[in-house]
Every structure is written in C-alpha cells, then in structure tokens.
DNA sequence: GATGAATGAGCCTTCATTCAT
DNA sequence: AATGAATGAAGGCTCATTCAT
C-alpha cells in the first residue's frame, strides 16, 4: 500500500543500527527477557499478551515495545537465549569417559538446570506442543546433529559391552523426558505430593530415582 | 421457561432441560469434542479460538455455541472426558499380580493409549503447563488418591523385595514422563529421528526402550 | 508463527464463500462503501480511520469489519467501484462523430459526474497524490489503453483538419484537469467565490467557461 | 526561565527567545522543511508521520522536535513558506500589459514553478482536499483578495474587447487546474505516457498545449 | 437445529510528544 | 544541539459471545 516511502520506525527503536547497547538498554532487555520467560513459559506464545510481559517487567507496554518491536521478537529472543544454554550438558558427553559416569553427569546436570530454571523447560515444552513454529529449524539442524553425534557415542559404548543394549536415541529421549518432567509437570507433582515437594532433599530424592532407574537399566548385567 | 430470561444453569445450550439428547445432538457434541481436542491440544486454552474449533468441526460458530455455551464449557468437557479414560490403566494395577508384570502391563497400556490419542496427552500437558487452572481440583483429589493408593502397593512390593528400592511416587512420575513424552514432544522426536518415526516398528522399538530401562532398573539385583 | 493451523476467521465473515449476498448484506456493503467514499476522499487512505467510516455508516466498527475484513479491502472496493463508472464518458467518444461535438459531450458529461459525485473525484486525487499504490496497475493498463485509443482518434481529427493542431494526450489531461478541479479544489473555489458557488447557475457558468476555453482553442481557425 | 515550567508560547523550540538563530539552526530548519515538504506532499498531514520526516531529514525525531515542537508547526511552516512564493506570478499580472502576453507569462511562470517544485503543488492539493484546515483562512483572505483584484483586471480586458468574453474567476481556476495538474497527477501522467515523460522537450510540449488551448480560446475572434 | 448479523472487550502496534541527559 | 528512553492515546484487527430469525 505504501511502496514509495521508507518503512516507519526507521528513526526509532533500539534494534536499529549496530551500535553498542547502552547500560540501561542491556539492563532493560534483560528484565524484559526474564519477564517474557515467566509469561511465555506458562501460556505459550499465543496465550500470552504483551501487557502481561510489560506488567511482569514493571514497564509500560510501549516502552517494552521500544526494546523489542514485536511480540514475536521477544519470544524469539527468549527462546534463542535459552537454547544456547540448553544443549551444553549434552554436548559435554565425552566419548572417552566412563559410560555410566558420563550419563550420570549428564542427567545430574540436566536436573540441576531444570530445577534452577524450570520456566525455560516449560517454554520449550510449550513451543514444541504448539508444533515448534519458531524452533523447528533449530530442532532439525543443530539439535539433530548433536543428538546423532552423541547417539553414535552411546552406540559405540553398547557395542563394546559397556552398556546394556539400548537404542541410543530412545535413551536420550527418556533422559529428556524424565528430567524435564519435574519442571513441566510441576503442578501435577505438587498436587500429588503436596508439601513434600518443598521439603529439603526432594530434589535429591528425584535425582536418585531417575538415576537409579535409568542407570540400573543400563548397566550391563551378568548373563542371567 | 421465559425466553427473555437467561437460563439459570451453567452448562446451558442443549443440556438445558431434562430431555434426552437426540441422536443428532449426541453426534454433534461428539464432533465438537473431537475438534476441540485437536485444537486445544496444540494451542492450549488461551491460544485456541472458537473459530478454529468450529472450522475443525465443520460447523458454524453460533451452532457450536448452541451446544456449548462458552469456550470454557467445551474445554472442560473435553478435558473431563479424557480424564475418565486416562486413569484406567493405572487403576488396573493389581496388588496381587506379579510386580514387574503389572508394571509392564501398565506401561504398555499407557504407551498404547498415548500412541492412539496423542492429542489427549498434549491436552493434559498444556493444561498442566498453564498451571492446571481447570484440572487443579481433580489433580489434588481424585488423582492424588489413586496415586497414593498405587504408591502404597508398589511400596509393599519393594518391602517384600519384589522390586528394587525405588520411591514409588517417583517411579510413577517417570512412567508418566517417558510414556507421554512420545506424544507431547512428537515434533521434536520427528525433527531428530526424521522419517524413521513413520517406519513400521517404531512404536514397538520405543516401547522396548522404555520397558528395558524402567524394568531393568527395577528388577531386584543380585547383591553386587 | 503458526503454520500448523488453518488461518483464523475461516468460519466467519461475509466474504467467505461464493454464496449470494443476502439483502441486508448488500445493503450494508452499500452503506459502508458510501461512508468510506466520504471519508477516504477527504483524508486519503492513511489519514482515514476505520472508526470514522464506521461512524459515517452508523455502524459499530467490528460490524463494519464483518463486511470488509480490512481497511484495505474497503478502500480497494470503493476505488474499484468508482473506477468502473469513471471511464464511461471517455470510452463513449465516437470516432465517427463530429469532433467538437464529441468533445463537448465528453466534457459536459464529465462535469456532470464530477458535480454529482465530487467525492469520487477527490478519492482519485488522493490516491494519485499518494503515488497510486492501489490504482497503479489500473492506470498503466486499462487507463493507458483507453487513453491511447482515444488519443489516436483525436490525432486523426487533427490530421483531417477538423481540430486545431494539439497534442491529443495533453488535450485529454487538460480536460481532466479542468473538469476535476471543481471537485478537487472545491474548498478553494468556495473560499474565493464565496456564496456565489451555491447560487443556481454556477455549475452551468463553470461548464460554459471550460467549454469556451477548451473548444475555442480547438476549433480550427482561419489562417491568420 | 524556570526549567521545570513549560514555556508559555506556542511555536516553542528554537523560536523561543529573541536570539537570532545560529547558522546551524537555520540550516537545520531548512533541511527539516525540505524533508517535510517531501513527506507531507505525498501523504498529507494526517497520513504523514514525524518519523518519516525525521528519516528524510536524516535527523533524530527528538532533535527534529527541538526545532518544531509539534507536527502541526512543521506543517504550518512548510505550508506558509510555500504560500509566499506561490502567488508571486499571479500578483505580477500587470493591468497595463498586453492581456494575452500577461496571461502567457503567468501560465509559463506557473508551469515553471510547478515543474521545479512539484511537491509544493501536491502539498497544496493535499491540504485543500483535506478541507484546508490550516490554509482556510489564507484562502478566504489573502488569496481571495488577490484573485478578486486580478479578476477585475481581466474583466476590464474583456470589456475592452482585448479578450474573448470569459468569466475571469473561472479563467483563473482553469489556469490553476491545468498548470498544477502536471505536478499533482504526475503519477497518472507517467502511467499513461510512459517514458515519454522523461524525454527532453516534454515540459515544453505540455506548456505549448496549455498555452494553445487557453490562449486560443481567449483571443478575441472575428465575428463568426 | 442452524446461521447471519452484531458488538464489547481486548490485543498488537504505531505515533506524537515529553523527559532526562 | 542532540539523543536515548519513556508514555498516553489512538488505530487496526480479533475474539467470545449474544441476538434475531
């Protein structure tokens, strides 16, 4: 409708040039992303409103949009930022290490992350439930490559008899499922467990259960 | 029966009087619930629109609202209906049966249900991620009671040495996590596994992996 | 962001299928287009608001948008509808007729149309001033072809000595300019002429002036 | 001079005090007005944004508003400035000169101005189409007086038989219409004429056509 | 039973304008 | 003289819901 005129907003906003962000910019972006994580992780993209995020960030809506021009931009930013951290523990699996030990470390680390930032886990869950409209590419490229690599390592361990014979991909899925479950289904767990969830030691107890089941199932057994 | 006064009851529409629903009414309600499941399971309650559901049901929006007066009513109905089926396999765990066999049956049954109606699993996931605003009560009452009961059974099995020492609640959570994961994170699994997902045998392979890990982890081991 | 779900609004609105419009639909669309003409012709596309149009149409904004889903759609509809009528007088120029008489008829007809629907003329003026973002294609195809055809006729008249030697395109532009001026610059004319504008006979006087100048300038003159 | 109290005058910004504008101030005002002309002339007042103007002026929005505190102020300034020049050729019509020659000069001069600053012409057109909300007063006073005066001169020429009998006001309108048309409807003319518009000689050709038609129509004719 | 028509409330986004530096 | 940051007030459009037929 308007090809003759430069797009609006070209003289404003924060994402314009490539200038270094000022201190207040960095701070506010941080605040916004934190707030957005909180909101998006509960209601998903479509169910969340910019108003909610602005309220969480204690910021006026237009000011929030001064930092991220579109709701999508905020969403993408939170998602990407969290994605960066998310794969670190998996990537750290060392083919030269002891199989069971490596897996134990991976699971433990993952549980720690999930306990520390359950909202991040829920954000992913929501995105994937919605069909991964934004994260789709990432899943099919970066994630797939990493998983395939690590699956290869696990397969090798199995071949060498260092692990019970298990399909490595499914093993990885199971670790994801069990570790993230404590964040994603937190409400359900609280409903069932009641106050026990907040007692000290609950996290350790959960970790113990996950490790016991997964690792015991993996340890090569004497032929019986 | 004055038409100018809104009907006093909540679930209005067709459920009004005490008349039996006609065949077409029952059919349409069925169609709507099926459509609603499809839509809500992807976008959650807030992210879904009545329009989408109406479109899926190939029905006009006012007609749909004739059967369920409010979006919430549809949501609640589809949720409740699915809940009824959902707990059957868990409830079926028999204290008198063989522990490993009972668990194997439970897991297998759960995987079958999830594979057959993945949308139902996603509907729950969405509801719980959103904080279980509707299902909350159910979780804290019906579900909790059932889980506690079954946890008692498992605990007894452990005491008797029929199972490795595992916290029964966490065991149940892990079974939930791993079985539902294949539905809830389907998109991710497809992204990572590619076409393999649609090959025959994939489901069996997944079942095998879940069973292997969980059950092997549970079988009482020789003192080593 | 949402490729997995059919586009919203698919079950609503009026433009959906190819069904015949009901009587009330036709009526309301008419009312809306009339109101839109009034508003767009004054403020142009970007300067007009859907609110204004709705107010002019004595209709709520969402109801208006029920008939035309986007502001653009309304604009395009008014424009296209007016375009249809706009070229009729030009198209009617008959190569077999008397040149001066044909032009007189054209000018007179154009003045009549402009006097009857000055808003239509202003709508065009606005669209063209804005760079014809919507009408551009039409100008370069339909209009150009028609003008070229009629220019050919005029040129032939000139060649035969039936008209003074004038570039036919420029002649057409001048007729457009002078006839539309009375609508487009109405405010200015009123400011300068005061009440005289509303006196009976003003229109005829204007027509006389236009005809006198243009046609006298065109009549072939004795070689002097 | 208290900084916490808003300045009492309307045209604030740099025009504040009685200080002479520095060189850079004058320059920037010039740049802004030039940019504003470009933008307002295309989209009109309501359709234009301060952002667009700032972008055209390669200036930050707050800085622009430092020079003109409100969008209206810029608009008014650019309009008034252009108005000053606009009437010069009309004012120059000399009652003592040769009628046809005077008109030829007026038309030629007007065409030159319009060709040189088409944006100015479009700015007027937009303002008048919008109902002359800002220029209204000017039209009813200054312009009307000038036109009336010149109309008197023309009338006298007609009376003396130096011009064909034409209503002088309408004659002036026609000259305005035809001369400004080439700027205001430039897009349309380009669409119809194609590349010919940019060929050398096009302007002269247009001038010739306008002069031929208008002046031939005016030359007193032998009684026929 | 079914649907066309209508609307208040809300949501994303833009924009003129102000504030602080 | 200049700019980053902030905001109230729209504006376009969607959506759940109601009304009338």
PDB file of C-alpha atoms (C1' of nucleotides) in Angstrom, chain D residues 22 24-25 28 60 62-63 66-67, chain F residues 1-7 10-11:
ATOM      1  CA  UNK D  22      22.600  30.443  14.652  1.00  0.00           C
ATOM      2  CA  UNK D  24      23.298  25.630  12.119  1.00  0.00           C
ATOM      3  CA  UNK D  25      19.827  26.315  13.389  1.00  0.00           C
ATOM      4  CA  UNK D  28      18.555  22.504  10.139  1.00  0.00           C
ATOM      5  CA  UNK D  60      16.615  12.084  15.161  1.00  0.00           C
ATOM      6  CA  UNK D  62      13.616  14.431  19.253  1.00  0.00           C
ATOM      7  CA  UNK D  63      16.050  16.689  17.515  1.00  0.00           C
ATOM      8  CA  UNK D  66      13.548  20.554  19.094  1.00  0.00           C
ATOM      9  CA  UNK D  67      13.205  22.808  16.088  1.00  0.00           C
TER      10      UNK D  67
ATOM     11  C1'  DA F   1      22.364  20.925  19.853  1.00  0.00           C
ATOM     12  C1'  DA F   2      21.374  16.283  20.177  1.00  0.00           C
ATOM     13  C1'  DT F   3      19.656  11.827  21.553  1.00  0.00           C
ATOM     14  C1'  DG F   4      18.145   7.712  24.295  1.00  0.00           C
ATOM     15  C1'  DA F   5      14.236   6.490  26.984  1.00  0.00           C
ATOM     16  C1'  DA F   6       9.505   6.673  28.112  1.00  0.00           C
ATOM     17  C1'  DT F   7       4.401   7.052  27.645  1.00  0.00           C
ATOM     18  C1'  DA F  10      -5.153   6.020  19.411  1.00  0.00           C
ATOM     19  C1'  DG F  11      -5.747   2.602  15.400  1.00  0.00           C
TER      20       DG F  11
END
